[in-house]
Amino acid sequence: MGAKRVLFWGRFDHGYSKNRVNAAAFRELGWEVDYFDVKWCCRFGDVEAWLRGLSRRPLPDLVFVPVCRQRDIAAACRWAHRRGIKVLFDPMISAWDKKVLEQKKWKAEEPRAKRLLAWEKKLMSMPDFITWDTSCHVDFAAEYLDVPREKMAPLFTGTDESVFKPVETSREPQAANGEPPLFKVLYHGAYLPLHGTEVIVEAARMTQDLPIQWDFLGWGAYKAETEAKAAGLKNVRFLDKVPYVKVPEVICAHDIVLGVFGTTAKAARVIGNKVYECMACARPTINEFCTGYPPSARDCPSIKFIPPGDPAALVKAVEEYRADWSNRDMYFREARKFFERELSMDVVKAQLKEILKKILG
């Protein structure tokens, strides 16, 4: 009997980190991974599949709809369920949550927000099983999207471990007066509201007279706003964009890496990509707490948790690391150990293996 086959369905970004991790996890569990890239209209993807002869390929054992592809769910389920094939959806975010609770573009009581919520509830009832990046999002979907808990489970984000790993970098020499080099702090990401980049800028403002460098790497809708808030701060730099495979070099050229500090409800439900990436690269981090973290995170010396939206707490956490930086090798070592034990591909594979047992029996 040949290997099982999974069909990734939809108009999605193959290169996005979580999609790459999910595909790699299937392969490492012995599955063949096939793709049906919807090119025309997501709503009628099943019609496109018929026109393009998808059924002439070997039928998959499972259809997988990747991150953020709510628009592909209905067509994927129609196509798969007609053929007795189960569908697994990995939304990562809720469209209603993003529009109403995170971005605050619509009020929950507005008719359009109510229509969006009803639409998303209907879509979430279609797949046979749904995975979320944290247990907090499982709780959210059960409460707001009416998804039964028995058809959901966490599937961690993970990261591409062939790219994100410790990299040797040269440190700046001591200053001529014998002072230590700058303590270098990095934010890298997409400038989402939940990241709370304004908190980082305010922390930088509070530490202008200290030997701390605050660097930003990335792009996104709120980058210009962040740059405007940081205007005139001598200890803030916005780094030039680098290729994806070079990001670990930037991470490892810094002492610590920052995570998520926003005050939105979603910020308290996520483990940011940057946390997986920096700890894979053996760098400690600071974040607001999310109950979706493995319980041992509380005891990891390379993770400091602070309240959301609190620049003073961020400064205090940075200063605690800096005051103990003679032990930097310990922090680097413990960050990597925590990643390997709690956040690595081995963990993602184990989660996916259990999920597949529940779906397929």
XYZ file of C-alpha atoms in Angstrom:
361
model
C 0.000 0.000 0.000
C 1.442 3.380 -1.034
C 1.925 6.486 1.052
C -1.085 8.554 1.978
C -1.611 11.728 -0.039
C -2.673 15.168 1.158
C -3.926 17.821 -1.249
C -3.194 21.441 -0.273
C -6.116 23.410 -1.742
C -6.601 27.105 -2.388
C -5.108 30.414 -3.394
C -2.333 30.487 -0.828
C 1.314 31.491 -0.538
C 3.477 28.365 -0.790
C 6.421 30.287 0.677
C 4.651 31.488 3.813
C 6.404 30.006 6.827
C 3.470 28.106 8.350
C 2.481 26.622 4.993
C 6.047 25.416 4.491
C 6.172 23.948 7.981
C 2.842 22.153 7.547
C 3.892 20.659 4.203
C 7.218 19.545 5.688
C 5.451 17.963 8.674
C 3.217 15.907 6.377
C 6.228 14.758 4.371
C 8.202 13.812 7.466
C 5.228 11.727 8.597
C 5.464 9.819 5.315
C 2.718 11.583 3.353
C 2.912 12.663 -0.263
C 2.013 16.348 -0.646
C 0.127 17.530 -3.737
C -1.213 20.993 -4.565
C -4.296 22.396 -6.241
C -3.694 26.122 -6.695
C -6.974 27.899 -7.346
C -6.368 30.440 -10.113
C -9.804 31.790 -10.967
C -12.500 32.218 -8.318
C -12.073 30.733 -4.829
C -15.835 30.539 -4.370
C -16.111 28.163 -7.319
C -12.829 26.341 -6.886
C -14.603 22.999 -7.192
C -15.858 23.982 -10.646
C -12.328 24.999 -11.590
C -11.084 21.640 -10.262
C -13.560 19.857 -12.575
C -12.585 21.976 -15.573
C -8.881 21.419 -14.933
C -9.307 17.664 -14.473
C -8.268 17.407 -10.827
C -10.167 14.113 -10.439
C -7.912 12.538 -13.054
C -5.063 12.759 -10.553
C -4.815 10.079 -7.845
C -7.435 11.011 -5.243
C -5.984 12.288 -1.964
C -6.669 10.778 1.438
C -7.121 14.258 2.893
C -7.709 17.801 1.640
C -5.847 20.490 3.571
C -6.873 24.165 3.344
C -3.966 26.366 4.518
C -3.629 29.514 6.578
C -6.166 32.330 6.174
C -8.018 30.679 3.286
C -11.587 30.990 4.560
C -12.645 31.871 1.011
C -11.508 28.457 -0.233
C -13.278 26.341 2.386
C -16.732 25.946 0.846
C -15.470 24.831 -2.570
C -12.823 22.533 -1.056
C -15.440 20.854 1.134
C -17.909 20.425 -1.737
C -15.240 18.787 -3.906
C -13.817 16.584 -1.152
C -17.034 15.501 0.558
C -18.595 14.400 -2.748
C -15.719 11.934 -2.939
C -15.804 10.861 0.701
C -12.582 12.736 1.519
C -12.115 14.556 4.829
C -11.072 18.228 4.984
C -8.642 19.768 7.473
C -8.504 23.580 7.816
C -5.687 25.582 9.452
C -7.065 29.157 9.544
C -4.555 30.680 12.023
C -6.733 33.815 12.255
C -10.439 34.589 12.284
C -11.589 37.072 9.638
C -14.151 38.502 12.075
C -11.586 38.750 14.874
C -9.136 40.569 12.593
C -11.654 43.091 11.297
C -13.601 43.748 14.514
C -11.407 42.988 17.535
C -7.868 43.503 16.241
C -8.025 46.225 13.597
C -11.212 47.741 15.080
C -12.353 48.781 11.606
C -15.930 47.652 12.301
C -17.974 47.605 15.502
C -19.361 44.213 16.505
C -22.942 45.509 16.480
C -22.752 46.807 12.900
C -24.789 44.799 10.364
C -21.720 44.157 8.201
C -19.802 42.789 11.204
C -22.728 40.542 12.082
C -22.865 39.308 8.477
C -19.136 38.566 8.539
C -19.481 36.623 11.779
C -22.429 34.602 10.431
C -20.482 33.875 7.217
C -17.437 32.714 9.139
C -19.471 30.554 11.521
C -21.055 28.831 8.526
C -17.656 28.228 6.915
C -16.166 26.872 10.139
C -18.939 24.269 10.295
C -17.893 22.759 6.953
C -14.420 21.193 7.492
C -14.109 17.893 9.324
C -11.395 19.248 11.613
C -9.772 22.636 12.339
C -6.340 23.384 13.746
C -5.242 26.609 15.404
C -1.791 27.900 16.299
C -2.526 27.973 20.057
C -4.988 26.551 22.558
C -6.165 30.148 23.099
C -7.474 30.244 19.549
C -9.222 26.925 20.123
C -11.012 28.595 23.052
C -11.822 31.630 20.906
C -13.302 29.535 18.082
C -15.419 27.549 20.516
C -16.782 30.715 22.142
C -17.233 33.053 19.168
C -17.405 30.824 16.083
C -19.466 27.965 17.590
C -16.940 25.292 16.578
C -17.246 22.137 18.732
C -14.098 21.589 20.739
C -13.894 17.950 19.711
C -13.214 18.969 16.104
C -10.309 21.319 16.971
C -6.749 21.039 18.263
C -3.602 23.200 18.434
C -0.999 22.845 15.702
C 1.985 25.027 16.501
C 3.338 27.474 13.929
C 6.875 26.119 13.985
C 9.555 27.474 11.681
C 11.758 26.369 8.808
C 14.617 24.796 10.742
C 16.785 24.536 7.642
C 16.842 28.359 7.670
C 16.357 29.378 11.306
C 19.261 28.032 13.329
C 22.216 29.528 15.229
C 24.600 31.485 12.993
C 28.095 32.610 13.939
C 28.353 36.405 13.867
C 31.066 38.818 14.881
C 30.394 41.089 17.821
C 31.284 44.745 17.897
C 34.504 45.361 19.856
C 34.465 47.262 23.097
C 34.400 51.010 22.799
C 37.725 52.849 23.056
C 36.944 53.952 26.602
C 36.501 50.350 27.717
C 32.707 50.516 27.771
C 30.896 47.383 26.550
C 29.361 47.400 23.066
C 25.760 48.416 22.620
C 23.165 45.968 23.889
C 21.282 45.204 20.685
C 17.538 44.544 20.714
C 15.644 43.443 17.592
C 12.046 43.580 16.437
C 11.402 41.766 13.159
C 7.989 41.233 11.668
C 5.060 42.617 9.726
C 4.139 45.572 11.968
C 0.752 44.124 12.893
C -1.413 45.883 15.500
C -1.008 42.934 17.863
C 2.799 43.355 17.804
C 2.569 46.673 19.664
C 5.509 48.356 17.929
C 4.470 51.634 19.552
C 5.365 50.044 22.912
C 8.866 49.285 21.611
C 9.299 52.868 20.356
C 8.254 54.256 23.735
C 10.705 51.910 25.507
C 13.436 53.209 23.201
C 12.432 56.767 24.096
C 12.857 55.907 27.788
C 16.378 54.515 27.255
C 18.031 57.135 25.045
C 20.814 57.658 27.570
C 21.569 53.956 27.984
C 23.833 51.823 25.740
C 20.864 50.017 24.149
C 20.212 49.895 20.400
C 16.643 49.197 19.246
C 16.479 47.845 15.702
C 13.432 47.193 13.482
C 13.463 44.800 10.524
C 10.480 44.092 8.299
C 7.605 45.740 6.507
C 3.857 46.089 6.835
C 0.903 48.426 7.004
C 1.944 50.090 10.266
C 5.651 50.540 9.487
C 5.301 54.181 8.396
C 3.353 54.963 11.555
C 6.067 53.301 13.658
C 8.801 55.243 11.856
C 6.925 58.488 12.471
C 6.654 57.760 16.197
C 10.385 56.995 16.366
C 11.456 60.141 14.527
C 14.376 61.822 16.291
C 15.273 58.871 18.524
C 19.041 58.367 18.277
C 18.887 54.776 19.579
C 16.410 53.443 16.983
C 17.316 52.083 13.550
C 15.105 50.763 10.753
C 17.188 48.153 8.971
C 17.178 47.519 5.245
C 15.127 44.583 4.026
C 17.074 41.329 3.681
C 16.215 38.045 1.929
C 14.308 35.509 4.033
C 17.335 33.220 4.312
C 19.425 36.093 5.726
C 17.060 36.891 8.600
C 18.868 34.443 10.974
C 22.078 36.425 10.450
C 20.284 39.579 11.581
C 18.757 37.766 14.563
C 22.112 36.355 15.657
C 23.762 39.778 15.356
C 21.490 40.918 18.212
C 21.409 40.038 21.886
C 17.670 39.595 22.381
C 14.599 39.572 20.139
C 11.216 41.109 20.941
C 7.856 39.437 20.433
C 4.295 40.663 20.915
C 3.177 43.554 23.159
C -0.141 44.776 21.738
C -3.259 45.353 23.799
C -5.698 43.682 21.381
C -7.433 40.476 22.416
C -5.649 38.606 19.635
C -2.234 39.622 20.993
C -2.980 37.579 24.107
C -3.775 34.489 22.025
C -0.638 34.114 19.904
C 2.913 32.843 19.990
C 4.469 35.066 17.350
C 6.480 33.705 14.424
C 9.361 35.792 15.706
C 9.407 33.765 18.952
C 9.848 30.481 17.087
C 12.475 32.052 14.846
C 14.580 33.752 17.487
C 14.626 30.762 19.827
C 15.522 28.469 16.909
C 18.440 30.869 16.401
C 19.351 30.605 20.115
C 18.307 34.102 21.106
C 16.225 34.964 24.192
C 13.020 36.945 23.941
C 10.529 39.188 25.751
C 6.766 38.834 25.199
C 3.393 39.343 26.746
C 2.054 36.107 28.178
C -0.271 33.787 26.274
C -1.738 30.696 27.917
C -1.038 28.871 24.657
C 2.653 28.698 25.573
C 3.873 25.349 26.885
C 3.697 25.445 30.709
C 7.488 25.181 30.984
C 7.824 28.614 29.345
C 7.274 30.175 32.766
C 10.484 28.529 33.979
C 12.626 29.213 30.931
C 15.301 31.836 31.709
C 15.364 32.875 28.044
C 11.744 34.080 27.986
C 10.625 37.089 30.000
C 6.896 37.802 30.121
C 5.568 41.310 30.694
C 2.090 42.911 30.742
C 0.722 44.076 27.360
C 1.163 47.699 26.325
C 3.691 48.473 29.071
C 6.910 50.141 27.824
C 8.280 50.521 31.364
C 7.967 46.771 31.897
C 9.725 46.213 28.572
C 12.604 48.458 29.644
C 12.845 46.616 32.971
C 13.004 43.226 31.218
C 15.695 44.435 28.793
C 17.699 45.833 31.708
C 17.416 42.521 33.580
C 18.925 40.702 30.622
C 21.618 43.366 30.207
C 22.568 43.305 33.887
C 23.207 39.558 33.672
C 24.828 39.513 30.236
C 27.999 37.898 31.511
C 25.769 34.799 31.355
C 24.764 35.417 27.743
C 25.922 31.958 26.608
C 23.542 30.393 29.121
C 20.638 32.455 27.759
C 21.516 31.467 24.194
C 21.824 27.803 25.149
C 18.555 27.744 27.095
C 16.676 29.466 24.266
C 17.714 26.785 21.810
C 16.999 23.974 24.298
C 13.495 25.317 24.904
C 12.877 25.543 21.167
C 14.011 21.975 20.534
C 11.932 20.604 23.399
C 8.726 22.644 23.064
C 8.429 24.443 19.691
C 10.399 22.478 17.105
C 9.321 20.474 14.082
C 9.374 17.338 16.247
C 6.605 18.903 18.361
C 4.624 20.013 15.303
C 4.886 16.514 13.803
C 3.669 14.901 17.019
C 0.681 17.266 17.130
C -0.144 16.637 13.475
C 0.164 12.867 13.925
C -2.448 12.926 16.702
C -4.716 15.195 14.657
C -4.566 12.830 11.687
C -5.516 9.918 13.947
C -8.604 11.827 15.059
C -9.607 12.698 11.483
C -8.852 9.434 9.732
C -9.166 6.923 12.563
